[in-house]
PDB file of C-alpha atoms in Angstrom:
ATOM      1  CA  UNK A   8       3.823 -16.148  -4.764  1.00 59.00           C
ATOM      2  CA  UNK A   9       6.764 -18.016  -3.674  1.00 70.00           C
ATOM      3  CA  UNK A  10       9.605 -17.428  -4.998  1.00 89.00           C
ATOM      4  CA  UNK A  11      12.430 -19.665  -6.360  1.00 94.00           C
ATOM      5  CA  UNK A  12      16.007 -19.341  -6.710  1.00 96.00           C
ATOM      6  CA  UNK A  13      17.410 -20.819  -9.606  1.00 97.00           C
ATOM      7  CA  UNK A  14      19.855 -23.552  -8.905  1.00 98.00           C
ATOM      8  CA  UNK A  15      22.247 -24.768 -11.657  1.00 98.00           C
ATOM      9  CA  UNK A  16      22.686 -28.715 -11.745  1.00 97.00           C
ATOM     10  CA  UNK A  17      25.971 -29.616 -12.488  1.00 96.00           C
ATOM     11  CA  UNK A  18      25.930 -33.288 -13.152  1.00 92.00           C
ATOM     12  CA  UNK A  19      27.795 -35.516 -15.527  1.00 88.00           C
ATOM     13  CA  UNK A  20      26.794 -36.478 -18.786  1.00 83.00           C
ATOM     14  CA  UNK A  21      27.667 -38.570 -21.087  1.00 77.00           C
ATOM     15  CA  UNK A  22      25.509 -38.148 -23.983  1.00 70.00           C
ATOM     16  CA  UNK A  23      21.547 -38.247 -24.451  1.00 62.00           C
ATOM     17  CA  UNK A  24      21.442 -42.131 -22.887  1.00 80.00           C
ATOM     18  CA  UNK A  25      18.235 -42.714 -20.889  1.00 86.00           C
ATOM     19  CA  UNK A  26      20.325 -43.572 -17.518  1.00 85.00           C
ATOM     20  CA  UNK A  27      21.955 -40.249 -16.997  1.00 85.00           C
ATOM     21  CA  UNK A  28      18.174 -38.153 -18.576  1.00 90.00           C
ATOM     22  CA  UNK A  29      16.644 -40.059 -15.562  1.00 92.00           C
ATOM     23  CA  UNK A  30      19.060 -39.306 -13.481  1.00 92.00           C
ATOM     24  CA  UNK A  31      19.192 -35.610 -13.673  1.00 93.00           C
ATOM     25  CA  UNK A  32      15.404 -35.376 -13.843  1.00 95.00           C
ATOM     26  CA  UNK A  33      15.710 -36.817 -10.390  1.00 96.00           C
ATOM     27  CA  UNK A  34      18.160 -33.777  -9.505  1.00 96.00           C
ATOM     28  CA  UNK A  35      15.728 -31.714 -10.764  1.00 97.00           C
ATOM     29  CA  UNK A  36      12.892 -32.834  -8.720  1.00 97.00           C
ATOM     30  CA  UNK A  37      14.882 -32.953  -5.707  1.00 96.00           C
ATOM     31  CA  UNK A  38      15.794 -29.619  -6.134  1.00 97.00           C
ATOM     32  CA  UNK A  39      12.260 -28.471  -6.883  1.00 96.00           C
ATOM     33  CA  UNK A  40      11.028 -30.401  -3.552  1.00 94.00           C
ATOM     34  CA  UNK A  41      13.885 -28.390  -1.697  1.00 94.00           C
ATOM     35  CA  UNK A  42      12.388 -24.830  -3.113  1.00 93.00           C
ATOM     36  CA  UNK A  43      15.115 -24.235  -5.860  1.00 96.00           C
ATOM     37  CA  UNK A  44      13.888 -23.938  -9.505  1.00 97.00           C
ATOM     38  CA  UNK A  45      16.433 -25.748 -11.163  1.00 98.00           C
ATOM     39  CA  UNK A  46      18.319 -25.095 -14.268  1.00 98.00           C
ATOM     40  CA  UNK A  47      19.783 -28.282 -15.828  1.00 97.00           C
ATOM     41  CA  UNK A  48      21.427 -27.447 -19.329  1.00 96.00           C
ATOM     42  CA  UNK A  49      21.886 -30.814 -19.719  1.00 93.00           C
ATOM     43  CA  UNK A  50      18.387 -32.148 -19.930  1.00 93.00           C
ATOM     44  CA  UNK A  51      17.277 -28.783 -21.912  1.00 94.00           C
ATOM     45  CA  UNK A  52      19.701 -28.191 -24.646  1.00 94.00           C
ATOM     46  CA  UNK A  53      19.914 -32.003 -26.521  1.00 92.00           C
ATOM     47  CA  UNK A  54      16.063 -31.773 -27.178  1.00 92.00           C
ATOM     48  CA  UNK A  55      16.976 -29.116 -29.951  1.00 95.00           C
ATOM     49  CA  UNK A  56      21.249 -29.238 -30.370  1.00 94.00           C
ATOM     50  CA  UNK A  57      23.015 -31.976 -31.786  1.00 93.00           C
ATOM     51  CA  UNK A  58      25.453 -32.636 -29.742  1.00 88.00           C
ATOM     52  CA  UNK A  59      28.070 -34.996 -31.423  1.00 90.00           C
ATOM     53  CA  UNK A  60      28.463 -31.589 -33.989  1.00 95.00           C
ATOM     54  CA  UNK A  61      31.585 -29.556 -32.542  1.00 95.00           C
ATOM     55  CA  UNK A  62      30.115 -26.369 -33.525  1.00 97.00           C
ATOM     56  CA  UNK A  63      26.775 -26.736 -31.583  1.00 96.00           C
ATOM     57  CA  UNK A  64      28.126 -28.518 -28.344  1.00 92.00           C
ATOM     58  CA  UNK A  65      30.703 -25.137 -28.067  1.00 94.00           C
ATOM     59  CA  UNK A  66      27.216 -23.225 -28.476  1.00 96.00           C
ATOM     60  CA  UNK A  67      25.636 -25.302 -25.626  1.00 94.00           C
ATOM     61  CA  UNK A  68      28.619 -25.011 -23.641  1.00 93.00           C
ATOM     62  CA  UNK A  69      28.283 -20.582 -24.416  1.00 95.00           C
ATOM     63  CA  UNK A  70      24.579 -20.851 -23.366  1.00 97.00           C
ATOM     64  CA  UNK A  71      25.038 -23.078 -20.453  1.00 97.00           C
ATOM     65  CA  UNK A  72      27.290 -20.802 -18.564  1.00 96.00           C
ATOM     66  CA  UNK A  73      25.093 -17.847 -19.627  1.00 97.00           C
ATOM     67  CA  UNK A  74      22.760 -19.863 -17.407  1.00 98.00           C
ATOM     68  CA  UNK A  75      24.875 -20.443 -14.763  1.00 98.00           C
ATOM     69  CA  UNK A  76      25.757 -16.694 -14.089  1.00 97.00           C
ATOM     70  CA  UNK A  77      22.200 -16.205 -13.349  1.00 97.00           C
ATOM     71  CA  UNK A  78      22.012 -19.088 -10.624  1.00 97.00           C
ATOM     72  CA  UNK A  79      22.310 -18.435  -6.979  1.00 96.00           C
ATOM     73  CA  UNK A  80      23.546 -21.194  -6.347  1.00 97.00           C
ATOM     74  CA  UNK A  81      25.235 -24.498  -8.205  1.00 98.00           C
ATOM     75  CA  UNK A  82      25.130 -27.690  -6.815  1.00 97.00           C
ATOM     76  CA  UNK A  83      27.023 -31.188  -7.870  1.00 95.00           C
ATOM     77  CA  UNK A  84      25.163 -33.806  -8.168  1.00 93.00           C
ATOM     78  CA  UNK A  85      26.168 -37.323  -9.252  1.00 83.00           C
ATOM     79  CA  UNK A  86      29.099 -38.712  -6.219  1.00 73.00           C
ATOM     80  CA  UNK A  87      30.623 -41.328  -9.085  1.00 71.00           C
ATOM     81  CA  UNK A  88      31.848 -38.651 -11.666  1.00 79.00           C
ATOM     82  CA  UNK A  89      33.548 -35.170 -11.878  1.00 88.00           C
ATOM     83  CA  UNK A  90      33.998 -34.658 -15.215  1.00 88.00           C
ATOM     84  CA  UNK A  91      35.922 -31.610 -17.154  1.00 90.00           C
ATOM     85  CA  UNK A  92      32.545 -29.793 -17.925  1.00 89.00           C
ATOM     86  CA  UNK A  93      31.858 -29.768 -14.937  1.00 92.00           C
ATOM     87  CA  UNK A  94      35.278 -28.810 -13.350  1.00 93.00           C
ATOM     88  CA  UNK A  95      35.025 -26.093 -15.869  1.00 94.00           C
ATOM     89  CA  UNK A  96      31.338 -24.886 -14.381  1.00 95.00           C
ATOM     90  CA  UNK A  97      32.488 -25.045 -10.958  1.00 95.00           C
ATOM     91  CA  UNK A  98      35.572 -23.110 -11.548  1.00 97.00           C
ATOM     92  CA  UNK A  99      33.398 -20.249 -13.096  1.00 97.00           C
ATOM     93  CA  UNK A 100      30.918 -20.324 -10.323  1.00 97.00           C
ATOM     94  CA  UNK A 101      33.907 -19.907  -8.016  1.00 97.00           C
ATOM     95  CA  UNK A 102      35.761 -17.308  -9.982  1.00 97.00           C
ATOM     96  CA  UNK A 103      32.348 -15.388 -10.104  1.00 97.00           C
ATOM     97  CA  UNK A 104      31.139 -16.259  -6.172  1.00 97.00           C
ATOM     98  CA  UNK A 105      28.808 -17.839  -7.077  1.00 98.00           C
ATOM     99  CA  UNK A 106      27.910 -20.544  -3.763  1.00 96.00           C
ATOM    100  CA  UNK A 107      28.965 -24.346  -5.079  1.00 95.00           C
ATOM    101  CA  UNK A 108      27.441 -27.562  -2.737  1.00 95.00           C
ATOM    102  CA  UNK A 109      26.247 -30.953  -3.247  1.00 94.00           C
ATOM    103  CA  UNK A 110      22.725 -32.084  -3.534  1.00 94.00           C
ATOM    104  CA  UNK A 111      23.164 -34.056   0.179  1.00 92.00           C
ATOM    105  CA  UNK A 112      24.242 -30.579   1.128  1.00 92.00           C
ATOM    106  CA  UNK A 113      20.793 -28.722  -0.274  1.00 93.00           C
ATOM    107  CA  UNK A 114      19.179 -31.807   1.189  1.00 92.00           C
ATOM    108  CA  UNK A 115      20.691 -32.055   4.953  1.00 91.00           C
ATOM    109  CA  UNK A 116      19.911 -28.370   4.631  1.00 88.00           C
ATOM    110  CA  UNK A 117      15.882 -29.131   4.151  1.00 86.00           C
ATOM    111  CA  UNK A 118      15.758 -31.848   6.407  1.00 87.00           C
ATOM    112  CA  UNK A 119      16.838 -29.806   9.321  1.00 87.00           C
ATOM    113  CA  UNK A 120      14.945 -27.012   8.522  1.00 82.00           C
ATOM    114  CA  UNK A 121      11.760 -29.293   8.608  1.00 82.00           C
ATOM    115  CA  UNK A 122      12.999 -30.877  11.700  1.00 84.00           C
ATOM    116  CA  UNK A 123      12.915 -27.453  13.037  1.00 84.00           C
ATOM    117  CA  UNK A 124       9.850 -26.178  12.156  1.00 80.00           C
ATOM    118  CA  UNK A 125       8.473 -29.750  12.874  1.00 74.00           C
ATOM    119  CA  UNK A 126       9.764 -28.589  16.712  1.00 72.00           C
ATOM    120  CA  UNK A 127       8.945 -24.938  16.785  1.00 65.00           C
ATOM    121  CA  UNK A 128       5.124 -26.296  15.957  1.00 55.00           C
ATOM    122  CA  UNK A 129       5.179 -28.570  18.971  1.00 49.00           C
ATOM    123  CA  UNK A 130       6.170 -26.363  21.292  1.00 47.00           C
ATOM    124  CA  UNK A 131       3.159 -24.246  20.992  1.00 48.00           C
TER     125      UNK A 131
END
């Protein structure tokens, strides 16, 4: 069985509009395709919490860095956009080491190691 590590998406979002949904499942799948199992608060949590009510967006925001302590790993994605949430989630991830990149980072990362193995196979 392979295993996954979980990788938080930290992307910005401006409420449950179908350009930024699309978006992040796109983050998602990338992340998938690179071996991470991603963990994207922000596509999970409006499908049951309203979040235009105070009281459950603070609840969403609790339960979203519960997530994130359990992540190996957070990565930005989005290049036009840091917002305060997610200023917020990459402070905690620093505070508790927890390794911050960027989606081109995870990505660069894959491509070379395919490049590699593409190499090691032809030398055989």
């Amino acid at each position: 069985m392979t295993k996954y590590p979980f990788a938080y998406v930290c992307a910005p979002y401006r409420g449950n509009n179908a350009v930024d949904v699309n978006k992040m499942r796109e983050y998602c799948r990338q992340l998938y395709a690179a071996g991470y199992m991603p963990i994207c608060p922000n596509l999970h949590f409006p499908q049951f919490l309203n979040m235009r009510k105070p009281q459950e967006r603070k609840v969403a925001l609790e339960m979203a860095q519960n997530l994130l302590r359990r992540c190996r790993v957070v990565v930005m994605c989005g290049k036009d956009m840091l917002t305060d949430s997610m200023v917020c989630e990459i402070m905690l991830a620093s505070r508790l080491r927890i390794t911050t990149t960027t989606l081109d980072g995870i990505m660069a990362i894959q491509e070379h190691k395919a490049k590699t193995q593409d190499t090691g196979e032809a030398s055989k």
